[in-house]
mmCIF file of C-alpha atoms in Angstrom:
data_model
loop_
_atom_site.group_PDB
_atom_site.id
_atom_site.type_symbol
_atom_site.label_atom_id
_atom_site.label_comp_id
_atom_site.label_asym_id
_atom_site.label_seq_id
_atom_site.Cartn_x
_atom_site.Cartn_y
_atom_site.Cartn_z
ATOM 1 C CA VAL A 412 76.355 98.910 135.806
ATOM 2 C CA LEU A 413 73.088 97.295 136.888
ATOM 3 C CA ASN A 414 71.653 100.892 136.381
ATOM 4 C CA GLY A 415 72.693 100.854 132.796
ATOM 5 C CA ILE A 416 71.591 97.104 132.252
ATOM 6 C CA SER A 417 67.840 98.198 133.663
ATOM 7 C CA GLU A 418 67.652 101.002 130.892
ATOM 8 C CA ALA A 419 68.971 98.506 128.262
ATOM 9 C CA LEU A 420 66.686 96.063 129.359
ATOM 10 C CA LYS A 421 63.795 98.557 129.151
ATOM 11 C CA HIS A 422 64.144 98.898 125.282
ATOM 12 C CA GLY A 423 64.445 94.796 125.290
ATOM 13 C CA LEU A 424 60.883 94.644 127.075
ATOM 14 C CA THR A 425 59.529 97.262 124.791
ATOM 15 C CA GLN A 426 61.088 96.543 121.633
ATOM 16 C CA SER A 427 63.031 93.574 121.008
ATOM 17 C CA LYS A 428 62.688 90.027 122.524
ATOM 18 C CA GLU A 429 66.048 89.519 121.152
ATOM 19 C CA LEU A 430 67.796 92.286 123.045
ATOM 20 C CA THR A 431 66.088 90.932 126.321
ATOM 21 C CA ASP A 432 67.696 87.587 125.695
ATOM 22 C CA THR A 433 71.035 89.155 125.000
ATOM 23 C CA ILE A 434 71.000 90.711 128.355
ATOM 24 C CA VAL A 435 69.431 88.500 130.516
ATOM 25 C CA GLU A 436 70.442 84.929 129.522
ATOM 26 C CA PRO A 437 74.321 85.654 130.428
ATOM 27 C CA LEU A 438 73.441 86.872 133.858
ATOM 28 C CA ARG A 439 70.808 83.950 134.544
ATOM 29 C CA HIS A 440 73.051 81.233 133.698
ATOM 30 C CA GLY A 441 76.489 82.759 134.747
ATOM 31 C CA ASP A 442 78.110 84.314 137.616
ATOM 32 C CA LEU A 443 76.489 87.785 138.050
ATOM 33 C CA HIS A 444 79.801 89.251 139.373
ATOM 34 C CA LYS A 445 81.937 88.064 136.572
ATOM 35 C CA VAL A 446 79.335 88.687 133.617
ATOM 36 C CA LEU A 447 79.025 92.409 134.805
ATOM 37 C CA ARG A 448 82.684 92.838 134.835
ATOM 38 C CA ASP A 449 83.168 90.998 131.269
ATOM 39 C CA GLY A 450 83.894 93.802 128.804
ATOM 40 C CA ALA A 451 82.895 92.042 125.914
ATOM 41 C CA TYR A 452 79.541 91.507 127.525
ATOM 42 C CA LEU A 453 79.176 94.884 128.288
ATOM 43 C CA GLU A 454 80.280 96.203 124.917
ATOM 44 C CA SER A 455 77.586 93.966 123.056
ATOM 45 C CA ILE A 456 74.842 95.475 125.209
ATOM 46 C CA CYS A 457 75.628 98.817 124.572
ATOM 47 C CA LYS A 458 75.941 98.202 120.922
ATOM 48 C CA ALA A 459 72.664 96.317 120.425
ATOM 49 C CA ALA A 460 70.753 98.807 122.741
ATOM 50 C CA LEU A 461 71.990 101.960 120.580
ATOM 51 C CA GLU A 462 71.271 100.045 117.610
ATOM 52 C CA ILE A 463 67.763 100.105 118.724
ATOM 53 C CA LYS A 464 67.401 103.109 120.994
ATOM 54 C CA ALA A 465 68.986 105.841 118.319
ATOM 55 C CA PRO A 466 66.253 105.001 115.350
ATOM 56 C CA THR A 467 63.343 105.123 118.207
ATOM 57 C CA LEU A 468 64.407 108.850 119.145
ATOM 58 C CA ASP A 469 64.753 109.682 115.244
ATOM 59 C CA ASP A 470 62.184 107.707 113.293
ATOM 60 C CA TYR A 471 58.858 108.516 115.132
ATOM 61 C CA GLU A 472 58.229 112.008 114.463
ATOM 62 C CA LYS A 473 54.627 111.255 113.781
ATOM 63 C CA THR A 474 53.642 109.518 117.053
ATOM 64 C CA ASP A 475 54.741 109.585 120.282
ATOM 65 C CA PHE A 476 56.500 106.173 120.711
ATOM 66 C CA ASN A 477 59.810 107.908 120.912
ATOM 67 C CA GLU A 478 58.499 109.529 124.186
ATOM 68 C CA PHE A 479 56.616 106.811 125.920
ATOM 69 C CA CYS A 480 58.990 103.774 124.788
ATOM 70 C CA PRO A 481 62.189 105.652 126.597
ATOM 71 C CA GLN A 482 59.970 106.423 129.702
ATOM 72 C CA TYR A 483 58.696 102.861 130.198
ATOM 73 C CA GLY A 484 58.687 102.194 133.900
ATOM 74 C CA HIS A 485 59.609 105.815 134.823
ATOM 75 C CA ALA A 486 56.165 107.114 136.039
ATOM 76 C CA VAL A 487 56.383 104.682 139.059
ATOM 77 C CA GLY A 488 60.193 104.470 138.888
ATOM 78 C CA HIS A 489 60.712 108.453 139.606
ATOM 79 C CA ALA A 490 58.218 108.303 142.480
ATOM 80 C CA VAL A 491 59.898 105.235 144.192
ATOM 81 C CA GLU A 492 63.224 106.485 143.490
ATOM 82 C CA HIS A 493 62.640 109.934 144.874
ATOM 83 C CA THR A 494 60.876 108.591 148.102
ATOM 84 C CA SER A 495 63.827 106.189 148.649
ATOM 85 C CA TRP A 496 65.970 109.223 149.068
ATOM 86 C CA SER A 497 63.494 110.959 151.261
ATOM 87 C CA GLY A 498 64.317 110.278 154.964
ATOM 88 C CA PRO A 499 66.204 107.526 157.126
ATOM 89 C CA ALA A 500 62.986 105.443 157.061
ATOM 90 C CA HIS A 501 64.024 104.176 153.306
ATOM 91 C CA SER A 502 66.877 102.428 151.486
ATOM 92 C CA PRO A 503 68.035 104.699 148.743
ATOM 93 C CA LEU A 504 67.512 103.000 145.362
ATOM 94 C CA LEU A 505 69.377 104.184 142.067
ATOM 95 C CA HIS A 506 67.540 105.135 139.130
ATOM 96 C CA GLY A 507 67.867 101.974 137.267
ATOM 97 C CA GLU A 508 66.662 100.030 140.339
ATOM 98 C CA ALA A 509 63.690 102.103 140.698
ATOM 99 C CA VAL A 510 62.873 101.812 136.886
ATOM 100 C CA ALA A 511 63.207 98.133 137.257
ATOM 101 C CA VAL A 512 60.538 98.372 139.911
ATOM 102 C CA GLY A 513 58.401 100.495 137.789
ATOM 103 C CA MET A 514 58.542 98.452 134.795
ATOM 104 C CA CYS A 515 56.913 95.395 137.000
ATOM 105 C CA VAL A 516 54.405 97.843 138.162
ATOM 106 C CA SER A 517 53.697 98.898 134.553
ATOM 107 C CA ALA A 518 53.171 95.232 133.541
ATOM 108 C CA GLU A 519 50.618 94.858 136.352
ATOM 109 C CA VAL A 520 48.819 98.034 134.932
ATOM 110 C CA ALA A 521 48.715 96.651 131.640
ATOM 111 C CA LEU A 522 46.949 93.367 132.950
ATOM 112 C CA LEU A 523 44.469 95.319 134.618
ATOM 113 C CA LYS A 524 43.671 97.200 131.568
ATOM 114 C CA GLY A 525 43.354 93.967 129.582
ATOM 115 C CA ILE A 526 46.185 95.203 127.487
ATOM 116 C CA CYS A 527 48.457 91.789 128.312
ATOM 117 C CA THR A 528 48.320 88.527 129.583
ATOM 118 C CA GLN A 529 49.271 87.184 132.788
ATOM 119 C CA LYS A 530 52.269 85.281 131.160
ATOM 120 C CA VAL A 531 53.437 89.009 130.193
ATOM 121 C CA VAL A 532 53.572 90.037 133.664
ATOM 122 C CA ASP A 533 55.144 86.825 135.012
ATOM 123 C CA GLU A 534 57.804 87.456 132.206
ATOM 124 C CA HIS A 535 58.541 90.742 133.772
ATOM 125 C CA TYR A 536 59.003 89.730 137.077
ATOM 126 C CA ASP A 537 61.336 86.636 135.608
ATOM 127 C CA THR A 538 63.291 88.540 133.301
ATOM 128 C CA ILE A 539 63.968 91.658 135.592
ATOM 129 C CA GLY A 540 64.591 89.313 138.630
ATOM 130 C CA ALA A 541 67.165 87.226 136.724
ATOM 131 C CA THR A 542 69.296 90.274 136.538
ATOM 132 C CA GLY A 543 69.425 91.067 140.029
ATOM 133 C CA LEU A 544 67.603 94.282 139.803
ATOM 134 C CA PRO A 545 64.721 94.608 142.287
ATOM 135 C CA CYS A 546 61.283 94.026 141.180
ATOM 136 C CA TYR A 547 59.409 95.177 144.208
ATOM 137 C CA VAL A 548 57.934 98.411 145.793
ATOM 138 C CA PRO A 549 60.175 98.645 149.001
ATOM 139 C CA ALA A 550 58.275 97.688 152.186
ATOM 140 C CA SER A 551 58.833 100.934 153.747
ATOM 141 C CA MET A 552 56.693 102.556 150.765
ATOM 142 C CA ASN A 553 52.707 102.235 150.478
ATOM 143 C CA ALA A 554 50.699 102.784 147.357
ATOM 144 C CA GLU A 555 49.410 106.374 148.902
ATOM 145 C CA THR A 556 53.032 107.612 148.986
ATOM 146 C CA VAL A 557 54.213 106.384 145.488
ATOM 147 C CA ILE A 558 51.029 107.768 144.135
ATOM 148 C CA ARG A 559 51.425 111.049 145.799
ATOM 149 C CA GLN A 560 54.768 111.552 144.615
ATOM 150 C CA MET A 561 53.564 110.358 140.924
ATOM 151 C CA ARG A 562 51.601 113.727 140.586
ATOM 152 C CA PHE A 563 54.865 115.442 140.203
ATOM 153 C CA ASP A 564 55.942 113.462 137.184
ATOM 154 C CA LYS A 565 55.957 115.347 134.087
ATOM 155 C CA HIS A 566 53.637 113.138 132.191
ATOM 156 C CA THR A 567 51.030 113.448 134.962
ATOM 157 C CA LEU A 568 48.168 115.842 134.564
ATOM 158 C CA LYS A 569 44.778 114.602 135.882
ATOM 159 C CA ASN A 570 46.092 111.097 135.819
ATOM 160 C CA PRO A 571 49.320 109.595 134.914
ATOM 161 C CA ALA A 572 50.132 108.690 131.231
ATOM 162 C CA MET A 573 52.072 105.577 130.796
ATOM 163 C CA GLY A 574 53.275 103.419 127.898
ATOM 164 C CA LEU A 575 52.476 99.898 128.300
ATOM 165 C CA CYS A 576 53.579 96.400 127.012
ATOM 166 C CA ALA A 577 51.252 94.074 125.162
ATOM 167 C CA GLU A 578 53.810 91.351 124.866
ATOM 168 C CA LEU A 579 57.397 91.026 125.718
ATOM 169 C CA GLY A 580 59.198 93.195 122.992
ATOM 170 C CA GLY A 581 56.292 95.250 122.048
ATOM 171 C CA MET A 582 54.465 98.283 123.155
ATOM 172 C CA ALA A 583 50.621 98.532 122.815
ATOM 173 C CA MET A 584 49.265 101.241 120.848
ATOM 174 C CA ASN A 585 45.813 102.883 122.301
ATOM 175 C CA PRO A 586 43.016 101.951 120.257
ATOM 176 C CA GLU A 587 41.503 105.157 120.956
ATOM 177 C CA GLY A 588 43.951 107.196 119.416
ATOM 178 C CA ASP A 589 47.133 107.368 117.317
ATOM 179 C CA THR A 590 48.987 107.243 120.496
ATOM 180 C CA TYR A 591 51.241 105.027 123.065
ATOM 181 C CA SER A 592 50.013 106.555 125.987
ATOM 182 C CA PHE A 593 47.426 105.292 128.393
ATOM 183 C CA GLU A 594 45.764 107.269 130.886
ATOM 184 C CA VAL A 595 45.923 105.510 134.056
ATOM 185 C CA ASN A 596 43.442 106.314 137.098
ATOM 186 C CA GLU A 597 43.886 105.922 140.708
ATOM 187 C CA GLU A 598 42.246 102.943 141.143
ATOM 188 C CA GLU A 599 44.170 100.971 138.821
ATOM 189 C CA LEU A 600 47.432 102.505 140.366
ATOM 190 C CA VAL A 601 46.406 101.505 143.746
ATOM 191 C CA ALA A 602 45.693 97.694 142.384
ATOM 192 C CA ALA A 603 48.660 97.546 140.586
ATOM 193 C CA LEU A 604 50.729 98.671 143.273
ATOM 194 C CA GLU A 605 48.793 96.106 145.722
ATOM 195 C CA ALA A 606 49.647 93.071 143.330
ATOM 196 C CA ASN A 607 53.270 94.171 143.312
ATOM 197 C CA VAL A 608 53.200 93.968 146.967
ATOM 198 C CA ARG A 609 51.168 91.083 147.408
ATOM 199 C CA ARG A 610 53.901 89.396 145.087
ATOM 200 C CA ARG A 611 56.774 90.722 147.157
ATOM 201 C CA ASP A 612 54.943 89.356 150.480
ATOM 202 C CA ALA A 613 54.488 85.798 148.699
ATOM 203 C CA ASP A 614 58.210 85.982 147.292
ATOM 204 C CA ALA A 615 60.441 83.546 149.868
ATOM 205 C CA THR A 616 63.643 84.972 147.886
ATOM 206 C CA CYS A 617 62.674 88.713 148.505
ATOM 207 C CA GLY A 618 65.637 90.532 149.745
ATOM 208 C CA LYS A 619 67.850 87.562 149.226
ATOM 209 C CA CYS A 620 68.382 88.087 145.431
ATOM 210 C CA ASN A 621 71.488 87.667 143.784
ATOM 211 C CA THR A 622 72.579 91.018 143.279
ATOM 212 C CA VAL A 623 76.168 92.453 142.898
ATOM 213 C CA PHE A 624 76.352 92.992 146.642
ATOM 214 C CA ALA A 625 75.475 89.429 147.429
ATOM 215 C CA PRO A 626 78.485 87.101 147.875
ATOM 216 C CA SER A 627 79.503 84.953 144.870
ATOM 217 C CA LYS A 628 80.128 81.419 144.671
ATOM 218 C CA THR A 629 83.286 81.711 142.838
ATOM 219 C CA LYS A 630 86.740 82.560 144.290
ATOM 220 C CA GLU A 631 87.227 85.455 142.081
ATOM 221 C CA ALA A 632 83.891 87.320 143.427
ATOM 222 C CA ALA A 633 83.858 90.586 144.859
ATOM 223 C CA PRO A 634 84.336 90.228 148.690
ATOM 224 C CA LYS A 635 81.344 90.844 151.104
ATOM 225 C CA VAL A 636 80.325 94.196 151.822
ATOM 226 C CA PRO A 637 78.608 95.809 154.581
ATOM 227 C CA PRO A 638 74.836 96.990 153.681
ATOM 228 C CA PHE A 639 74.650 100.644 152.104
ATOM 229 C CA GLN A 640 73.489 103.011 154.763
ATOM 230 C CA VAL A 641 71.263 105.910 154.072
ATOM 231 C CA GLY A 642 73.220 109.047 153.072
ATOM 232 C CA ALA A 643 76.389 107.194 153.392
ATOM 233 C CA LEU A 644 78.411 108.827 150.901
ATOM 234 C CA ASN A 645 77.374 112.381 152.439
ATOM 235 C CA ASN A 646 77.273 111.655 155.988
ATOM 236 C CA PRO A 647 80.952 111.075 157.436
ATOM 237 C CA LYS A 648 79.543 109.789 160.606
ATOM 238 C CA ALA A 649 77.338 107.053 158.672
ATOM 239 C CA ARG A 650 80.629 105.851 157.339
ATOM 240 C CA LYS A 651 82.221 104.955 160.511
ATOM 241 C CA SER A 652 83.258 101.521 160.992
ATOM 242 C CA PRO A 653 81.000 99.242 163.344
ATOM 243 C CA GLN A 654 83.931 98.755 165.634
ATOM 244 C CA GLY A 655 84.752 102.588 165.677
ATOM 245 C CA GLY A 656 88.115 103.947 164.380
ATOM 246 C CA SER A 657 88.404 105.103 160.636
ATOM 247 C CA PRO A 658 85.614 105.783 158.418
ATOM 248 C CA ARG A 659 84.730 103.104 155.771
ATOM 249 C CA ARG A 660 86.098 103.892 152.661
ATOM 250 C CA PRO A 661 83.680 104.305 149.585
ATOM 251 C CA GLU A 662 84.736 100.932 148.314
ATOM 252 C CA ASP A 663 83.785 99.398 151.272
ATOM 253 C CA ILE A 664 80.240 100.803 151.079
ATOM 254 C CA LEU A 665 79.657 100.249 147.181
ATOM 255 C CA GLY A 666 81.830 97.494 146.338
ATOM 256 C CA PRO A 667 85.006 96.995 144.640
ATOM 257 C CA ALA A 668 85.402 99.545 141.595
ATOM 258 C CA LEU A 669 85.158 98.113 138.214
ATOM 259 C CA PRO A 670 88.808 98.072 136.465
ATOM 260 C CA PHE A 671 87.709 100.119 133.750
ATOM 261 C CA VAL A 672 86.128 102.803 135.893
ATOM 262 C CA ARG A 673 88.678 105.639 136.677
ATOM 263 C CA GLU A 674 88.991 106.924 139.985
ATOM 264 C CA VAL A 675 85.657 108.899 141.329
ATOM 265 C CA ASP A 676 86.027 112.453 143.152
ATOM 266 C CA LEU A 677 83.597 111.823 146.015
ATOM 267 C CA GLU A 678 82.901 115.758 146.167
ATOM 268 C CA LYS A 679 82.126 115.930 142.630
ATOM 269 C CA LEU A 680 79.587 112.655 143.172
ATOM 270 C CA ARG A 681 78.029 114.401 145.990
ATOM 271 C CA GLU A 682 77.409 117.755 143.992
ATOM 272 C CA TYR A 683 76.003 115.720 141.199
ATOM 273 C CA ARG A 684 73.490 114.141 143.274
ATOM 274 C CA ARG A 685 72.484 117.392 145.052
ATOM 275 C CA ASP A 686 72.221 118.793 141.498
ATOM 276 C CA TYR A 687 70.235 115.886 140.409
ATOM 277 C CA LEU A 688 67.767 116.489 143.340
ATOM 278 C CA ARG A 689 67.528 120.064 142.327
ATOM 279 C CA HIS A 690 66.963 119.216 138.803
ATOM 280 C CA ARG A 691 64.105 116.816 140.045
ATOM 281 C CA CYS A 692 62.687 119.900 141.670
ATOM 282 C CA GLY A 693 63.098 121.977 138.759
ATOM 283 C CA ALA A 694 65.765 124.170 140.324
ATOM 284 C CA ALA A 695 68.840 122.643 138.744
ATOM 285 C CA ARG A 696 72.059 124.184 138.246
ATOM 286 C CA GLY A 697 73.040 122.056 135.312
ATOM 287 C CA ALA A 698 71.607 121.950 131.714
ATOM 288 C CA ARG A 699 68.101 122.915 132.538
ATOM 289 C CA GLY A 700 69.228 125.844 134.769
ATOM 290 C CA GLU A 701 71.633 127.041 132.366
ATOM 291 C CA LEU A 702 69.033 127.315 129.565
ATOM 292 C CA THR A 703 67.092 129.037 131.807
ATOM 293 C CA ASP A 704 69.521 131.742 132.554
ATOM 294 C CA ILE A 705 70.396 132.131 128.794
ATOM 295 C CA ALA A 706 66.649 132.506 127.935
ATOM 296 C CA VAL A 707 66.319 135.036 130.814
ATOM 297 C CA THR A 708 69.334 136.878 129.501
ATOM 298 C CA GLY A 709 68.270 136.786 126.031
ATOM 299 C CA ALA A 710 65.075 138.259 126.930
ATOM 300 C CA MET A 711 66.657 141.214 129.041
ATOM 301 C CA ALA A 712 68.688 141.875 125.904
ATOM 302 C CA ALA A 713 65.979 142.009 123.541
#
């Protein structure tokens, strides 16, 4: 659920202060576990986000706003996400979690470029942190690792191209042209990532944030769960209980299922993850691969 919250919050940070408040304030002032399982809350966010996102994709043919708004935070986020799944030295981050980190780093980039104020940067960390999403590049990564992975992003030519916020709820237009794209050089990326890391190291609550896996103060909250292990769903040995014996159930690793989510086929989930990683490498068997097959077949027939 938090991954979806992150993608909806992206449209709040780039387009609507009202949407940002709608998403964040119930999480800031309520019990995170209960709010994230409140059907009325989730439905209201879905409706509000769709009302903003749908026109964004349709009504901006003359500019690249409809490209760089939905991709806010993704240039860094994709790199952080991919690296987090690259080996046992890292703890896996899901897409929305990595994008949340990317949005905070994007705010640091905007500050360095003189596009936004320190207040806007602080609002990014405060807003994203209030949801329980991560704000910082993991300690297992450094700037060089993230930047190296960013070179594989589709918006990277000589340097990454990123959309940036001028204020909370508003993206900046590049004064050098009719575009919302800003080229970010390596020095700026390094400085932004280092600023994020300094903030992480100074944050006494880092690693202790009120995420959905943290114990709640209410009796109705989800029970404590063991920390997620690298490859826990893909490696049966990693799912062994600490005392030995039977493997942990998926719900022991991931937390209790939401009442409106039907049972998930773990083999399909594993295959989806494998296909997703192939997609990131340009070798998916899903939609992109099928379209390639169709194109090749059509060319042969012609």
